[in-house]
GROMACS .gro file of C-alpha atoms in nm:
model
  249
    1LEU     CA    1   8.065   2.577  -7.276
    2THR     CA    2   8.154   2.330  -7.549
    3PRO     CA    3   7.894   2.200  -7.797
    4GLU     CA    4   7.919   1.857  -7.628
    5ASP     CA    5   7.848   2.007  -7.285
    6ALA     CA    6   7.555   2.203  -7.420
    7GLN     CA    7   7.409   1.885  -7.573
    8ILE     CA    8   7.445   1.692  -7.245
    9ARG     CA    9   7.292   1.976  -7.040
   10GLY     CA   10   7.005   2.007  -7.285
   11GLY     CA   11   6.934   1.636  -7.254
   12MET     CA   12   6.932   1.659  -6.873
   13ILE     CA   13   6.684   1.950  -6.882
   14LYS     CA   14   6.454   1.758  -7.119
   15GLY     CA   15   6.477   1.451  -6.898
   16SER     CA   16   6.390   1.659  -6.592
   17HIS     CA   17   6.083   1.807  -6.765
   18ALA     CA   18   5.973   1.460  -6.876
   19SER     CA   19   6.012   1.325  -6.523
   20ARG     CA   20   5.803   1.607  -6.378
   21SER     CA   21   5.538   1.558  -6.643
   22GLY     CA   22   5.524   1.184  -6.574
   23GLY     CA   23   5.505   1.256  -6.200
   24ARG     CA   24   5.208   1.487  -6.254
   25GLY     CA   25   5.042   1.211  -6.457
   26LEU     CA   26   5.093   0.961  -6.177
   27LEU     CA   27   4.961   1.208  -5.922
   28CYS     CA   28   4.649   1.272  -6.129
   29ALA     CA   29   4.595   0.899  -6.170
   30GLY     CA   30   4.638   0.849  -5.796
   31VAL     CA   31   4.379   1.115  -5.722
   32ILE     CA   32   4.134   0.960  -5.969
   33LEU     CA   33   4.193   0.609  -5.832
   34THR     CA   34   4.151   0.731  -5.474
   35ALA     CA   35   3.826   0.898  -5.567
   36PHE     CA   36   3.692   0.567  -5.692
   37VAL     CA   37   3.830   0.352  -5.410
   38ALA     CA   38   3.796   0.566  -5.096
   39PRO     CA   39   3.416   0.534  -5.063
   40CYS     CA   40   3.443   0.155  -5.085
   41GLY     CA   41   3.687   0.063  -4.810
   42GLY     CA   42   4.027   0.183  -4.934
   43PHE     CA   43   4.290   0.042  -5.166
   44GLY     CA   44   4.233  -0.310  -5.032
   45ALA     CA   45   3.914  -0.312  -5.238
   46VAL     CA   46   4.096  -0.279  -5.571
   47ARG     CA   47   4.189  -0.584  -5.770
   48GLY     CA   48   4.504  -0.555  -5.974
   49ALA     CA   49   4.597  -0.206  -5.855
   50HIS     CA   50   4.959  -0.324  -5.823
   51ASN     CA   51   4.966  -0.392  -6.200
   52LEU     CA   52   4.905  -0.032  -6.301
   53CYS     CA   53   5.157   0.096  -6.552
   54ALA     CA   54   5.379   0.390  -6.467
   55SER     CA   55   5.339   0.576  -6.793
   56ARG     CA   56   5.119   0.883  -6.821
   57GLY     CA   57   4.773   0.820  -6.965
   58SER     CA   58   4.788   0.442  -6.930
   59VAL     CA   59   4.773   0.478  -6.551
   60THR     CA   60   4.446   0.668  -6.564
   61GLN     CA   61   4.302   0.440  -6.829
   62ARG     CA   62   4.397   0.110  -6.667
   63GLY     CA   63   4.317   0.233  -6.318
   64HIS     CA   64   3.967   0.320  -6.431
   65ALA     CA   65   3.921  -0.008  -6.616
   66ARG     CA   66   4.069  -0.254  -6.364
   67ALA     CA   67   3.940  -0.108  -6.038
   68ILE     CA   68   3.680  -0.354  -5.910
   69LEU     CA   69   3.502  -0.191  -5.619
   70VAL     CA   70   3.379  -0.399  -5.328
   71PRO     CA   71   3.103  -0.242  -5.117
   72SER     CA   72   3.216  -0.133  -4.772
   73PRO     CA   73   2.990  -0.375  -4.576
   74PHE     CA   74   3.236  -0.649  -4.676
   75SER     CA   75   3.523  -0.477  -4.500
   76PHE     CA   76   3.493  -0.352  -4.144
   77PRO     CA   77   3.731  -0.358  -3.847
   78GLN     CA   78   3.527  -0.504  -3.560
   79TYR     CA   79   3.171  -0.609  -3.504
   80ALA     CA   80   2.976  -0.774  -3.225
   81ALA     CA   81   2.670  -0.987  -3.288
   82ARG     CA   82   2.429  -1.162  -3.059
   83TYR     CA   83   2.316  -1.510  -3.160
   84GLY     CA   84   2.067  -1.636  -2.906
   85ASP     CA   85   2.238  -1.568  -2.575
   86ALA     CA   86   2.591  -1.570  -2.725
   87ASP     CA   87   2.799  -1.256  -2.776
   88VAL     CA   88   3.032  -1.311  -3.071
   89ASP     CA   89   3.309  -1.068  -3.163
   90PHE     CA   90   3.428  -1.087  -3.521
   91SER     CA   91   3.577  -0.889  -3.807
   92THR     CA   92   3.614  -0.940  -4.181
   93THR     CA   93   3.853  -0.753  -4.408
   94LEU     CA   94   3.967  -0.790  -4.767
   95ILE     CA   95   4.334  -0.867  -4.833
   96ASN     CA   96   4.564  -0.907  -5.133
   97PHE     CA   97   4.404  -0.619  -5.323
   98GLY     CA   98   4.056  -0.764  -5.283
   99LEU     CA   99   4.147  -1.111  -5.411
  100GLY     CA  100   4.125  -1.269  -5.066
  101LEU     CA  101   3.970  -1.213  -4.728
  102LYS     CA  102   4.053  -1.257  -4.361
  103SER     CA  103   3.795  -1.313  -4.092
  104THR     CA  104   3.843  -1.353  -3.719
  105GLY     CA  105   3.599  -1.419  -3.439
  106SER     CA  106   3.578  -1.537  -3.080
  107VAL     CA  107   3.318  -1.642  -2.826
  108SER     CA  108   3.316  -1.737  -2.458
  109ILE     CA  109   3.181  -2.087  -2.393
  110GLU     CA  110   3.048  -2.206  -2.060
  111ALA     CA  111   3.232  -2.535  -2.083
  112PRO     CA  112   3.585  -2.662  -2.008
  113VAL     CA  113   3.850  -2.645  -2.279
  114GLU     CA  114   3.860  -3.024  -2.312
  115ILE     CA  115   3.492  -3.046  -2.402
  116VAL     CA  116   3.527  -2.767  -2.659
  117TRP     CA  117   3.837  -2.935  -2.804
  118ASN     CA  118   3.664  -3.273  -2.831
  119LEU     CA  119   3.371  -3.105  -3.005
  120VAL     CA  120   3.579  -2.922  -3.267
  121THR     CA  121   3.789  -3.233  -3.337
  122ASP     CA  122   3.479  -3.451  -3.376
  123TYR     CA  123   3.530  -3.397  -3.749
  124GLU     CA  124   3.289  -3.648  -3.898
  125ARG     CA  125   2.999  -3.509  -3.695
  126HIS     CA  126   3.057  -3.149  -3.807
  127PRO     CA  127   2.751  -3.159  -4.040
  128GLU     CA  128   2.534  -3.220  -3.733
  129PHE     CA  129   2.617  -2.896  -3.555
  130ILE     CA  130   2.814  -2.662  -3.787
  131PRO     CA  131   2.590  -2.475  -4.035
  132ASN     CA  132   2.652  -2.530  -4.407
  133ILE     CA  133   2.894  -2.823  -4.364
  134LEU     CA  134   2.731  -3.086  -4.584
  135ALA     CA  135   2.980  -3.371  -4.545
  136SER     CA  136   3.298  -3.437  -4.349
  137LYS     CA  137   3.522  -3.745  -4.369
  138VAL     CA  138   3.854  -3.813  -4.202
  139GLU     CA  139   4.161  -3.991  -4.340
  140ARG     CA  140   4.434  -4.089  -4.096
  141VAL     CA  141   4.778  -4.187  -4.223
  142GLY     CA  142   5.006  -4.244  -3.927
  143ASN     CA  143   5.000  -3.923  -3.728
  144GLN     CA  144   4.867  -3.718  -4.020
  145VAL     CA  145   4.500  -3.624  -4.031
  146VAL     CA  146   4.337  -3.523  -4.361
  147LEU     CA  147   3.985  -3.383  -4.363
  148ASN     CA  148   3.760  -3.407  -4.669
  149GLN     CA  149   3.479  -3.156  -4.640
  150ARG     CA  150   3.196  -3.030  -4.858
  151GLY     CA  151   3.048  -2.691  -4.778
  152LEU     CA  152   2.756  -2.487  -4.905
  153LEU     CA  153   2.832  -2.137  -5.032
  154SER     CA  154   2.493  -2.051  -5.178
  155ASN     CA  155   2.179  -2.259  -5.168
  156LYS     CA  156   2.003  -2.029  -5.413
  157LEU     CA  157   2.286  -2.051  -5.669
  158LYS     CA  158   2.365  -2.416  -5.586
  159LEU     CA  159   2.728  -2.329  -5.514
  160ARG     CA  160   2.927  -2.586  -5.319
  161CYS     CA  161   3.295  -2.630  -5.245
  162ASP     CA  162   3.492  -2.948  -5.180
  163MET     CA  163   3.832  -2.943  -5.013
  164ARG     CA  164   4.096  -3.174  -4.873
  165LEU     CA  165   4.241  -3.010  -4.564
  166GLU     CA  166   4.558  -3.094  -4.377
  167VAL     CA  167   4.493  -3.090  -4.003
  168THR     CA  168   4.758  -2.990  -3.748
  169GLU     CA  169   4.661  -3.047  -3.386
  170ARG     CA  170   4.813  -2.908  -3.067
  171ARG     CA  171   4.589  -3.073  -2.814
  172LEU     CA  172   4.375  -2.830  -2.609
  173VAL     CA  173   4.570  -2.534  -2.753
  174GLU     CA  174   4.541  -2.491  -3.128
  175LEU     CA  175   4.398  -2.655  -3.440
  176LYS     CA  176   4.504  -2.558  -3.792
  177LEU     CA  177   4.344  -2.644  -4.125
  178GLN     CA  178   4.516  -2.586  -4.459
  179ARG     CA  179   4.393  -2.660  -4.809
  180ILE     CA  180   4.567  -2.944  -4.994
  181SER     CA  181   4.341  -2.964  -5.297
  182GLY     CA  182   3.983  -2.923  -5.408
  183HIS     CA  183   3.764  -2.670  -5.584
  184GLY     CA  184   3.600  -2.352  -5.462
  185PHE     CA  185   3.908  -2.194  -5.305
  186MET     CA  186   4.258  -2.140  -5.437
  187ASP     CA  187   4.385  -2.089  -5.083
  188PHE     CA  188   4.223  -2.169  -4.750
  189ARG     CA  189   4.382  -2.157  -4.404
  190ALA     CA  190   4.191  -2.168  -4.077
  191ARG     CA  191   4.292  -2.177  -3.712
  192TYR     CA  192   4.108  -2.245  -3.387
  193GLN     CA  193   4.261  -2.135  -3.056
  194PHE     CA  194   4.143  -2.270  -2.722
  195ASN     CA  195   4.201  -2.046  -2.420
  196ALA     CA  196   4.120  -2.160  -2.068
  197LEU     CA  197   3.954  -1.889  -1.858
  198PRO     CA  198   4.006  -1.841  -1.482
  199ASP     CA  199   3.648  -1.956  -1.412
  200GLY     CA  200   3.713  -2.290  -1.583
  201ASN     CA  201   3.534  -2.201  -1.905
  202CYS     CA  202   3.682  -2.159  -2.256
  203ARG     CA  203   3.735  -1.871  -2.494
  204LEU     CA  204   3.729  -2.008  -2.849
  205ALA     CA  205   3.893  -1.796  -3.120
  206TYR     CA  206   3.873  -1.862  -3.493
  207GLU     CA  207   4.064  -1.713  -3.785
  208VAL     CA  208   4.034  -1.789  -4.156
  209GLN     CA  209   4.221  -1.657  -4.460
  210ALA     CA  210   4.082  -1.757  -4.797
  211MET     CA  211   4.112  -1.679  -5.166
  212PRO     CA  212   3.809  -1.803  -5.364
  213CYS     CA  213   3.831  -1.926  -5.721
  214PRO     CA  214   3.744  -1.661  -5.980
  215ILE     CA  215   3.412  -1.832  -6.057
  216PHE     CA  216   3.292  -1.738  -5.708
  217PRO     CA  217   3.231  -1.361  -5.683
  218MET     CA  218   3.420  -1.207  -5.393
  219PRO     CA  219   3.117  -1.010  -5.262
  220LEU     CA  220   2.922  -1.336  -5.239
  221VAL     CA  221   3.202  -1.518  -5.056
  222ALA     CA  222   3.278  -1.225  -4.824
  223ASN     CA  223   2.913  -1.186  -4.732
  224LYS     CA  224   2.885  -1.560  -4.667
  225VAL     CA  225   3.192  -1.562  -4.441
  226ARG     CA  226   3.071  -1.250  -4.260
  227LYS     CA  227   2.748  -1.430  -4.173
  228GLU     CA  228   2.878  -1.781  -4.115
  229VAL     CA  229   3.174  -1.718  -3.881
  230PRO     CA  230   2.956  -1.590  -3.594
  231ARG     CA  231   2.689  -1.852  -3.670
  232MET     CA  232   2.951  -2.127  -3.653
  233LEU     CA  233   3.097  -2.001  -3.323
  234SER     CA  234   2.751  -1.967  -3.174
  235ALA     CA  235   2.661  -2.320  -3.286
  236LEU     CA  236   2.981  -2.462  -3.136
  237ARG     CA  237   2.907  -2.284  -2.809
  238ALA     CA  238   2.553  -2.421  -2.793
  239LYS     CA  239   2.669  -2.777  -2.868
  240ALA     CA  240   2.954  -2.761  -2.614
  241ILE     CA  241   2.714  -2.645  -2.341
  242GLU     CA  242   2.477  -2.927  -2.437
  243ARG     CA  243   2.756  -3.185  -2.411
  244CYS     CA  244   2.867  -3.037  -2.080
  245ARG     CA  245   2.529  -3.065  -1.908
  246PRO     CA  246   2.523  -3.442  -1.838
  247ALA     CA  247   2.862  -3.415  -1.665
  248THR     CA  248   2.751  -3.127  -1.440
  249GLU     CA  249   2.397  -3.233  -1.353
   0.00000   0.00000   0.00000
């Protein structure tokens, strides 16, 4: 064994020990982070967890400092609520490490698909039958539809959001809304799906993915969405049945 070989082998052994030591540090940090996050809905409830450093010590320190825990009621797989005589299925989960949320819901409506479609696309009358929509104006440029809406996030805190939304329509099948500009949300995408049932009625499904601006606390927004999605679907159902009655009586 030459002196050069001994020096190289010694360096490899030191590097191996350092790697194992760093691995133990990461493992300890992972255990600590899991202990904080697990009771609150998993790693999806941590903001900035993907920015944790890989060095020993800094992982534990930053993980403890940057973990923002979101209570578990804001993240659940499936839930069914009854609003009046409507059964609404919906779910809300946090995404993007707690920076955004995704909510889905659906309801059966005792009305034909065409009536439900005409109701949802009656954009300027949304404030009349969709809760917490304060104003809704439509711009039409050729075949493009742009929706300007103002919504209420919190009456107590006087929090409102204004957005310009690009509308994409597939008549009687699907309606998509995507944020163009505005304040309140950095990203907002929503989709309605209209499914004709064998009995001639409609199953309306709704999905929204949103990332609120930092000035709006995520727990506030998530709780609002969790309440408003089933309320909105129930309100649309009630209005569609009301519009359907004159045609059937």
